[in-house]
């Protein structure tokens, strides 16, 4: 039984999403999926999917990339709250795509961290080429949550864990240019790691560049197992328990 803690099944690449989700659950042992919103319409669609399928859960939020065209609307997010919403996400900072609106991104990130705290929900954090600002904001606001698609240093991973947060690991770990991620996996205890796909993006090797889905998480688990010297079954079991602790325990 496999928990995919990060995906985007509302993406337009998934025109077959309903059949696919059923297949993933029935034939591929995907027992839980969190699908993340990036704005209000996609967050609503995530909730609709979660309401339709018992094994699907929703994260709602404003992705930093969206903040070039829209503003963070906290009342609109608050209005969407329901039982199937298990996190505020995907939120954070992205200085790869946008360096011009750093202050707006930070304001949007912080207001959503405050909303998560008010609602007692974990956060799913995006950090692309914004390690310094992301870490200092997380240290100040101390949310519970996960740093998704972790791309920082071993030292940063240690700081994230010291804050009580989890490290999200996806397809990048299977890439030849994974940089310091294998070292991070070595240094981080397995009970602080979450498995994720970011589907339809970031498909692991040997499917890099293709459409990703939750079944390919096996390749990620296998790679983590190789690095840590444990079986992929153990990786899958322990990381699922981690996800339960973060997303389902109040
Ligand atoms: Ni994502």
PDB file of C-alpha atoms and ligand atoms in Angstrom:
ATOM      1  CA  UNK A   1       0.000   0.000   0.000  1.00  0.00           C
ATOM      2  CA  UNK A   2       1.523   3.223  -1.229  1.00  0.00           C
ATOM      3  CA  UNK A   3       0.886   6.831  -0.153  1.00  0.00           C
ATOM      4  CA  UNK A   4       1.624   9.459  -2.839  1.00  0.00           C
ATOM      5  CA  UNK A   5       1.845  12.685  -0.825  1.00  0.00           C
ATOM      6  CA  UNK A   6       2.101  15.104  -3.766  1.00  0.00           C
ATOM      7  CA  UNK A   7       0.430  15.135  -7.176  1.00  0.00           C
ATOM      8  CA  UNK A   8      -1.635  17.304  -9.496  1.00  0.00           C
ATOM      9  CA  UNK A   9      -4.396  15.097 -10.932  1.00  0.00           C
ATOM     10  CA  UNK A  10      -6.398  18.169 -11.922  1.00  0.00           C
ATOM     11  CA  UNK A  11      -3.702  18.975 -14.514  1.00  0.00           C
ATOM     12  CA  UNK A  12      -4.956  19.062 -18.103  1.00  0.00           C
ATOM     13  CA  UNK A  13      -2.570  16.194 -18.985  1.00  0.00           C
ATOM     14  CA  UNK A  14      -4.928  13.918 -17.022  1.00  0.00           C
ATOM     15  CA  UNK A  15      -7.981  13.963 -19.279  1.00  0.00           C
ATOM     16  CA  UNK A  16      -8.385  10.297 -18.215  1.00  0.00           C
ATOM     17  CA  UNK A  17      -7.997  11.127 -14.502  1.00  0.00           C
ATOM     18  CA  UNK A  18     -11.053   9.275 -13.185  1.00  0.00           C
ATOM     19  CA  UNK A  19     -10.300   5.941 -14.915  1.00  0.00           C
ATOM     20  CA  UNK A  20      -6.621   6.369 -14.057  1.00  0.00           C
ATOM     21  CA  UNK A  21      -7.260   6.993 -10.355  1.00  0.00           C
ATOM     22  CA  UNK A  22      -9.463   3.896 -10.137  1.00  0.00           C
ATOM     23  CA  UNK A  23      -6.776   1.816 -11.866  1.00  0.00           C
ATOM     24  CA  UNK A  24      -4.012   3.150  -9.608  1.00  0.00           C
ATOM     25  CA  UNK A  25      -6.040   2.274  -6.527  1.00  0.00           C
ATOM     26  CA  UNK A  26      -7.344  -1.145  -7.650  1.00  0.00           C
ATOM     27  CA  UNK A  27      -4.387  -2.495  -9.642  1.00  0.00           C
ATOM     28  CA  UNK A  28      -1.298  -0.608  -8.471  1.00  0.00           C
ATOM     29  CA  UNK A  29      -1.836  -0.590  -4.683  1.00  0.00           C
ATOM     30  CA  UNK A  30      -1.900   3.197  -4.439  1.00  0.00           C
ATOM     31  CA  UNK A  31      -3.835   3.477  -1.185  1.00  0.00           C
ATOM     32  CA  UNK A  32      -3.721   7.246  -0.607  1.00  0.00           C
ATOM     33  CA  UNK A  33      -3.120  10.198  -2.921  1.00  0.00           C
ATOM     34  CA  UNK A  34      -2.900  13.889  -2.066  1.00  0.00           C
ATOM     35  CA  UNK A  35      -3.652  16.098  -5.066  1.00  0.00           C
ATOM     36  CA  UNK A  36      -2.523  19.726  -4.676  1.00  0.00           C
ATOM     37  CA  UNK A  37      -4.200  22.879  -5.872  1.00  0.00           C
ATOM     38  CA  UNK A  38      -2.306  25.891  -7.208  1.00  0.00           C
ATOM     39  CA  UNK A  39      -5.135  28.463  -7.197  1.00  0.00           C
ATOM     40  CA  UNK A  40      -8.839  28.569  -6.297  1.00  0.00           C
ATOM     41  CA  UNK A  41     -10.252  26.766  -9.391  1.00  0.00           C
ATOM     42  CA  UNK A  42      -7.710  23.920  -9.170  1.00  0.00           C
ATOM     43  CA  UNK A  43      -8.184  23.664  -5.398  1.00  0.00           C
ATOM     44  CA  UNK A  44     -11.939  23.290  -5.966  1.00  0.00           C
ATOM     45  CA  UNK A  45     -11.270  20.574  -8.547  1.00  0.00           C
ATOM     46  CA  UNK A  46      -8.969  18.777  -6.101  1.00  0.00           C
ATOM     47  CA  UNK A  47     -11.742  18.783  -3.501  1.00  0.00           C
ATOM     48  CA  UNK A  48     -14.252  17.481  -6.083  1.00  0.00           C
ATOM     49  CA  UNK A  49     -11.890  14.573  -6.906  1.00  0.00           C
ATOM     50  CA  UNK A  50     -11.350  13.883  -3.205  1.00  0.00           C
ATOM     51  CA  UNK A  51     -15.093  13.839  -2.609  1.00  0.00           C
ATOM     52  CA  UNK A  52     -15.543  11.360  -5.449  1.00  0.00           C
ATOM     53  CA  UNK A  53     -12.783   8.911  -4.466  1.00  0.00           C
ATOM     54  CA  UNK A  54     -12.296   7.822  -0.829  1.00  0.00           C
ATOM     55  CA  UNK A  55      -8.529   7.301  -1.293  1.00  0.00           C
ATOM     56  CA  UNK A  56      -7.962  10.814  -2.712  1.00  0.00           C
ATOM     57  CA  UNK A  57      -7.295  13.798  -0.419  1.00  0.00           C
ATOM     58  CA  UNK A  58      -6.944  17.475  -1.283  1.00  0.00           C
ATOM     59  CA  UNK A  59      -4.384  20.169  -0.489  1.00  0.00           C
ATOM     60  CA  UNK A  60      -5.543  23.707  -1.267  1.00  0.00           C
ATOM     61  CA  UNK A  61      -3.505  26.831  -1.794  1.00  0.00           C
ATOM     62  CA  UNK A  62      -1.856  29.407  -4.004  1.00  0.00           C
ATOM     63  CA  UNK A  63       1.335  28.198  -5.715  1.00  0.00           C
ATOM     64  CA  UNK A  64       4.030  30.914  -5.902  1.00  0.00           C
ATOM     65  CA  UNK A  65       4.130  30.675  -9.708  1.00  0.00           C
ATOM     66  CA  UNK A  66       0.463  31.734  -9.831  1.00  0.00           C
ATOM     67  CA  UNK A  67       1.174  34.899  -7.845  1.00  0.00           C
ATOM     68  CA  UNK A  68       2.459  36.657 -10.966  1.00  0.00           C
ATOM     69  CA  UNK A  69      -1.119  36.753 -12.319  1.00  0.00           C
ATOM     70  CA  UNK A  70      -3.310  36.620  -9.204  1.00  0.00           C
ATOM     71  CA  UNK A  71      -3.322  37.596  -5.525  1.00  0.00           C
ATOM     72  CA  UNK A  72      -3.480  35.268  -2.537  1.00  0.00           C
ATOM     73  CA  UNK A  73      -7.120  35.211  -1.403  1.00  0.00           C
ATOM     74  CA  UNK A  74      -7.247  33.823   2.138  1.00  0.00           C
ATOM     75  CA  UNK A  75     -11.044  34.182   2.653  1.00  0.00           C
ATOM     76  CA  UNK A  76     -11.640  32.199  -0.563  1.00  0.00           C
ATOM     77  CA  UNK A  77      -9.349  29.422   0.674  1.00  0.00           C
ATOM     78  CA  UNK A  78     -10.966  29.369   4.092  1.00  0.00           C
ATOM     79  CA  UNK A  79     -14.374  28.971   2.453  1.00  0.00           C
ATOM     80  CA  UNK A  80     -13.236  25.781   0.698  1.00  0.00           C
ATOM     81  CA  UNK A  81     -12.368  23.976   3.939  1.00  0.00           C
ATOM     82  CA  UNK A  82     -13.951  20.555   4.358  1.00  0.00           C
ATOM     83  CA  UNK A  83     -13.097  17.085   5.725  1.00  0.00           C
ATOM     84  CA  UNK A  84     -11.129  15.956   2.673  1.00  0.00           C
ATOM     85  CA  UNK A  85      -8.738  18.915   2.834  1.00  0.00           C
ATOM     86  CA  UNK A  86      -5.656  17.578   4.671  1.00  0.00           C
ATOM     87  CA  UNK A  87      -3.119  20.343   3.985  1.00  0.00           C
ATOM     88  CA  UNK A  88      -2.525  23.881   2.763  1.00  0.00           C
ATOM     89  CA  UNK A  89      -0.450  23.538  -0.416  1.00  0.00           C
ATOM     90  CA  UNK A  90       1.167  23.903  -2.655  1.00  0.00           C
ATOM     91  CA  UNK A  91       2.618  27.107  -1.223  1.00  0.00           C
ATOM     92  CA  UNK A  92       6.084  28.618  -0.983  1.00  0.00           C
ATOM     93  CA  UNK A  93       8.656  30.546  -2.982  1.00  0.00           C
ATOM     94  CA  UNK A  94       9.887  30.177  -6.570  1.00  0.00           C
ATOM     95  CA  UNK A  95      12.754  32.439  -7.612  1.00  0.00           C
ATOM     96  CA  UNK A  96      13.539  30.282 -10.647  1.00  0.00           C
ATOM     97  CA  UNK A  97      10.464  31.404 -12.567  1.00  0.00           C
ATOM     98  CA  UNK A  98       9.970  34.735 -10.832  1.00  0.00           C
ATOM     99  CA  UNK A  99      12.504  36.961  -9.170  1.00  0.00           C
ATOM    100  CA  UNK A 100      10.578  40.206  -9.735  1.00  0.00           C
ATOM    101  CA  UNK A 101       7.815  39.664  -7.182  1.00  0.00           C
ATOM    102  CA  UNK A 102       9.722  38.256  -4.200  1.00  0.00           C
ATOM    103  CA  UNK A 103       7.901  40.411  -1.656  1.00  0.00           C
ATOM    104  CA  UNK A 104       4.492  39.390  -3.010  1.00  0.00           C
ATOM    105  CA  UNK A 105       5.510  35.732  -2.931  1.00  0.00           C
ATOM    106  CA  UNK A 106       6.716  36.033   0.661  1.00  0.00           C
ATOM    107  CA  UNK A 107       3.510  37.789   1.748  1.00  0.00           C
ATOM    108  CA  UNK A 108       1.391  35.091   0.086  1.00  0.00           C
ATOM    109  CA  UNK A 109       3.472  32.325   1.655  1.00  0.00           C
ATOM    110  CA  UNK A 110       3.255  33.814   5.143  1.00  0.00           C
ATOM    111  CA  UNK A 111      -0.491  34.501   4.991  1.00  0.00           C
ATOM    112  CA  UNK A 112      -1.060  30.854   3.990  1.00  0.00           C
ATOM    113  CA  UNK A 113       1.232  29.606   6.792  1.00  0.00           C
ATOM    114  CA  UNK A 114      -0.922  31.601   9.199  1.00  0.00           C
ATOM    115  CA  UNK A 115      -4.097  30.108   7.730  1.00  0.00           C
ATOM    116  CA  UNK A 116      -2.662  26.591   8.149  1.00  0.00           C
ATOM    117  CA  UNK A 117      -1.869  27.333  11.775  1.00  0.00           C
ATOM    118  CA  UNK A 118      -5.360  28.699  12.381  1.00  0.00           C
ATOM    119  CA  UNK A 119      -6.899  25.556  10.837  1.00  0.00           C
ATOM    120  CA  UNK A 120      -4.354  23.214  12.506  1.00  0.00           C
ATOM    121  CA  UNK A 121      -3.312  21.816   9.112  1.00  0.00           C
ATOM    122  CA  UNK A 122       0.131  20.873   7.784  1.00  0.00           C
ATOM    123  CA  UNK A 123       1.624  22.733   4.824  1.00  0.00           C
ATOM    124  CA  UNK A 124       3.138  21.423   1.576  1.00  0.00           C
ATOM    125  CA  UNK A 125       5.993  23.776   0.722  1.00  0.00           C
ATOM    126  CA  UNK A 126       7.534  24.512  -2.681  1.00  0.00           C
ATOM    127  CA  UNK A 127      11.061  25.996  -2.671  1.00  0.00           C
ATOM    128  CA  UNK A 128      12.831  26.518  -5.968  1.00  0.00           C
ATOM    129  CA  UNK A 129      16.051  28.517  -5.859  1.00  0.00           C
ATOM    130  CA  UNK A 130      14.763  30.269  -2.742  1.00  0.00           C
ATOM    131  CA  UNK A 131      16.418  28.215   0.017  1.00  0.00           C
ATOM    132  CA  UNK A 132      17.525  31.139   2.197  1.00  0.00           C
ATOM    133  CA  UNK A 133      14.169  32.948   2.333  1.00  0.00           C
ATOM    134  CA  UNK A 134      12.202  29.684   2.594  1.00  0.00           C
ATOM    135  CA  UNK A 135      14.256  28.495   5.559  1.00  0.00           C
ATOM    136  CA  UNK A 136      14.124  31.808   7.413  1.00  0.00           C
ATOM    137  CA  UNK A 137      10.322  32.035   6.992  1.00  0.00           C
ATOM    138  CA  UNK A 138       9.856  28.407   8.119  1.00  0.00           C
ATOM    139  CA  UNK A 139      12.068  29.052  11.158  1.00  0.00           C
ATOM    140  CA  UNK A 140      10.004  32.078  12.085  1.00  0.00           C
ATOM    141  CA  UNK A 141       6.512  30.576  11.565  1.00  0.00           C
ATOM    142  CA  UNK A 142       7.281  26.933  12.495  1.00  0.00           C
ATOM    143  CA  UNK A 143       4.485  25.157  10.607  1.00  0.00           C
ATOM    144  CA  UNK A 144       4.058  21.405  10.605  1.00  0.00           C
ATOM    145  CA  UNK A 145       4.481  20.079   7.106  1.00  0.00           C
ATOM    146  CA  UNK A 146       6.763  18.883   4.340  1.00  0.00           C
ATOM    147  CA  UNK A 147       9.343  20.552   2.145  1.00  0.00           C
ATOM    148  CA  UNK A 148       8.303  19.018  -1.149  1.00  0.00           C
ATOM    149  CA  UNK A 149      10.803  18.048  -3.891  1.00  0.00           C
ATOM    150  CA  UNK A 150      13.659  18.872  -1.546  1.00  0.00           C
ATOM    151  CA  UNK A 151      16.617  20.406  -3.403  1.00  0.00           C
ATOM    152  CA  UNK A 152      18.669  21.941  -0.589  1.00  0.00           C
ATOM    153  CA  UNK A 153      21.877  20.919   1.151  1.00  0.00           C
ATOM    154  CA  UNK A 154      22.416  18.324   3.883  1.00  0.00           C
ATOM    155  CA  UNK A 155      22.682  21.225   6.359  1.00  0.00           C
ATOM    156  CA  UNK A 156      19.343  22.648   5.228  1.00  0.00           C
ATOM    157  CA  UNK A 157      17.716  19.212   5.501  1.00  0.00           C
ATOM    158  CA  UNK A 158      18.986  19.004   9.074  1.00  0.00           C
ATOM    159  CA  UNK A 159      17.429  22.384   9.869  1.00  0.00           C
ATOM    160  CA  UNK A 160      14.110  21.328   8.338  1.00  0.00           C
ATOM    161  CA  UNK A 161      14.071  18.162  10.437  1.00  0.00           C
ATOM    162  CA  UNK A 162      14.969  20.123  13.557  1.00  0.00           C
ATOM    163  CA  UNK A 163      11.824  22.178  12.894  1.00  0.00           C
ATOM    164  CA  UNK A 164       9.820  18.930  12.992  1.00  0.00           C
ATOM    165  CA  UNK A 165       9.120  19.018   9.255  1.00  0.00           C
ATOM    166  CA  UNK A 166       9.459  16.235   6.681  1.00  0.00           C
ATOM    167  CA  UNK A 167      11.546  15.969   3.494  1.00  0.00           C
ATOM    168  CA  UNK A 168       9.550  15.156   0.317  1.00  0.00           C
ATOM    169  CA  UNK A 169      11.413  12.996  -2.224  1.00  0.00           C
ATOM    170  CA  UNK A 170      10.279  12.331  -5.777  1.00  0.00           C
ATOM    171  CA  UNK A 171      11.565  11.429  -9.223  1.00  0.00           C
ATOM    172  CA  UNK A 172      14.592  13.729  -9.050  1.00  0.00           C
ATOM    173  CA  UNK A 173      16.376  11.163  -6.845  1.00  0.00           C
ATOM    174  CA  UNK A 174      16.549   8.822  -9.883  1.00  0.00           C
ATOM    175  CA  UNK A 175      18.106  11.472 -12.160  1.00  0.00           C
ATOM    176  CA  UNK A 176      21.823  11.372 -12.963  1.00  0.00           C
ATOM    177  CA  UNK A 177      22.070  15.074 -12.048  1.00  0.00           C
ATOM    178  CA  UNK A 178      20.380  14.636  -8.639  1.00  0.00           C
ATOM    179  CA  UNK A 179      23.349  16.583  -7.180  1.00  0.00           C
ATOM    180  CA  UNK A 180      23.445  16.373  -3.393  1.00  0.00           C
ATOM    181  CA  UNK A 181      20.079  14.618  -2.969  1.00  0.00           C
ATOM    182  CA  UNK A 182      21.637  11.151  -2.395  1.00  0.00           C
ATOM    183  CA  UNK A 183      23.737  12.680   0.410  1.00  0.00           C
ATOM    184  CA  UNK A 184      20.594  14.249   1.859  1.00  0.00           C
ATOM    185  CA  UNK A 185      18.801  10.863   1.785  1.00  0.00           C
ATOM    186  CA  UNK A 186      21.772   9.279   3.567  1.00  0.00           C
ATOM    187  CA  UNK A 187      21.722  11.932   6.276  1.00  0.00           C
ATOM    188  CA  UNK A 188      17.956  12.100   6.882  1.00  0.00           C
ATOM    189  CA  UNK A 189      16.328   9.377   9.032  1.00  0.00           C
ATOM    190  CA  UNK A 190      13.810   7.310   7.049  1.00  0.00           C
ATOM    191  CA  UNK A 191      11.044   8.339   9.457  1.00  0.00           C
ATOM    192  CA  UNK A 192      11.377  11.950   8.220  1.00  0.00           C
ATOM    193  CA  UNK A 193      11.019  11.162   4.498  1.00  0.00           C
ATOM    194  CA  UNK A 194       7.798  11.257   2.456  1.00  0.00           C
ATOM    195  CA  UNK A 195       7.325   9.696  -0.985  1.00  0.00           C
ATOM    196  CA  UNK A 196       5.795  11.853  -3.696  1.00  0.00           C
ATOM    197  CA  UNK A 197       5.466  11.988  -7.476  1.00  0.00           C
ATOM    198  CA  UNK A 198       4.454  15.581  -8.375  1.00  0.00           C
ATOM    199  CA  UNK A 199       2.536  13.838 -11.194  1.00  0.00           C
ATOM    200  CA  UNK A 200       2.187  14.636 -14.074  1.00  0.00           C
ATOM    201  CA  UNK A 201       5.656  16.218 -13.686  1.00  0.00           C
ATOM    202  CA  UNK A 202       9.085  14.831 -12.758  1.00  0.00           C
ATOM    203  CA  UNK A 203       8.628  11.202 -13.831  1.00  0.00           C
ATOM    204  CA  UNK A 204      11.489   9.052 -12.475  1.00  0.00           C
ATOM    205  CA  UNK A 205      14.019   7.252 -14.662  1.00  0.00           C
ATOM    206  CA  UNK A 206      13.546   5.359 -16.946  1.00  0.00           C
ATOM    207  CA  UNK A 207      10.428   7.443 -17.737  1.00  0.00           C
ATOM    208  CA  UNK A 208      12.000  10.896 -17.389  1.00  0.00           C
ATOM    209  CA  UNK A 209      10.156  13.427 -19.580  1.00  0.00           C
ATOM    210  CA  UNK A 210       7.016  11.281 -19.874  1.00  0.00           C
ATOM    211  CA  UNK A 211       3.744  11.833 -18.032  1.00  0.00           C
ATOM    212  CA  UNK A 212       4.199  10.775 -14.416  1.00  0.00           C
ATOM    213  CA  UNK A 213       1.599   8.990 -12.296  1.00  0.00           C
ATOM    214  CA  UNK A 214       1.507   7.531  -8.773  1.00  0.00           C
ATOM    215  CA  UNK A 215       2.441   3.994  -9.906  1.00  0.00           C
ATOM    216  CA  UNK A 216       5.954   5.184 -10.800  1.00  0.00           C
ATOM    217  CA  UNK A 217       6.607   5.936  -7.126  1.00  0.00           C
ATOM    218  CA  UNK A 218       8.026   2.379  -6.968  1.00  0.00           C
ATOM    219  CA  UNK A 219      11.153   3.572  -8.779  1.00  0.00           C
ATOM    220  CA  UNK A 220      11.599   6.343  -6.220  1.00  0.00           C
ATOM    221  CA  UNK A 221      11.164   3.923  -3.306  1.00  0.00           C
ATOM    222  CA  UNK A 222      13.654   1.528  -4.854  1.00  0.00           C
ATOM    223  CA  UNK A 223      16.290   4.244  -5.240  1.00  0.00           C
ATOM    224  CA  UNK A 224      15.818   5.454  -1.655  1.00  0.00           C
ATOM    225  CA  UNK A 225      16.062   1.824  -0.489  1.00  0.00           C
ATOM    226  CA  UNK A 226      19.329   1.371  -2.418  1.00  0.00           C
ATOM    227  CA  UNK A 227      20.822   4.461  -0.772  1.00  0.00           C
ATOM    228  CA  UNK A 228      19.688   3.510   2.723  1.00  0.00           C
ATOM    229  CA  UNK A 229      20.351  -0.217   2.405  1.00  0.00           C
ATOM    230  CA  UNK A 230      16.748  -1.300   3.021  1.00  0.00           C
ATOM    231  CA  UNK A 231      14.112  -2.877   0.777  1.00  0.00           C
ATOM    232  CA  UNK A 232      11.697  -0.785  -1.264  1.00  0.00           C
ATOM    233  CA  UNK A 233       8.879  -2.481   0.660  1.00  0.00           C
ATOM    234  CA  UNK A 234      10.306  -1.089   3.900  1.00  0.00           C
ATOM    235  CA  UNK A 235      10.648   2.361   2.350  1.00  0.00           C
ATOM    236  CA  UNK A 236       7.017   2.242   1.214  1.00  0.00           C
ATOM    237  CA  UNK A 237       5.733   1.040   4.583  1.00  0.00           C
ATOM    238  CA  UNK A 238       7.692   3.476   6.758  1.00  0.00           C
ATOM    239  CA  UNK A 239       7.056   6.535   4.570  1.00  0.00           C
ATOM    240  CA  UNK A 240       3.333   5.710   4.543  1.00  0.00           C
ATOM    241  CA  UNK A 241       3.346   5.692   8.346  1.00  0.00           C
ATOM    242  CA  UNK A 242       5.147   9.043   8.219  1.00  0.00           C
ATOM    243  CA  UNK A 243       2.459  10.471   5.943  1.00  0.00           C
ATOM    244  CA  UNK A 244      -0.279   9.218   8.278  1.00  0.00           C
ATOM    245  CA  UNK A 245       1.431  10.932  11.185  1.00  0.00           C
ATOM    246  CA  UNK A 246       1.682  14.244   9.336  1.00  0.00           C
ATOM    247  CA  UNK A 247      -1.623  14.407   7.462  1.00  0.00           C
ATOM    248  CA  UNK A 248      -4.100  12.330   9.481  1.00  0.00           C
ATOM    249  CA  UNK A 249      -3.131  12.782  13.138  1.00  0.00           C
ATOM    250  CA  UNK A 250      -4.613  15.906  14.674  1.00  0.00           C
TER     251      UNK A 250
HETATM  252 NI1  LIG B   1       3.717  20.165  -7.195  1.00  0.00          NI
END
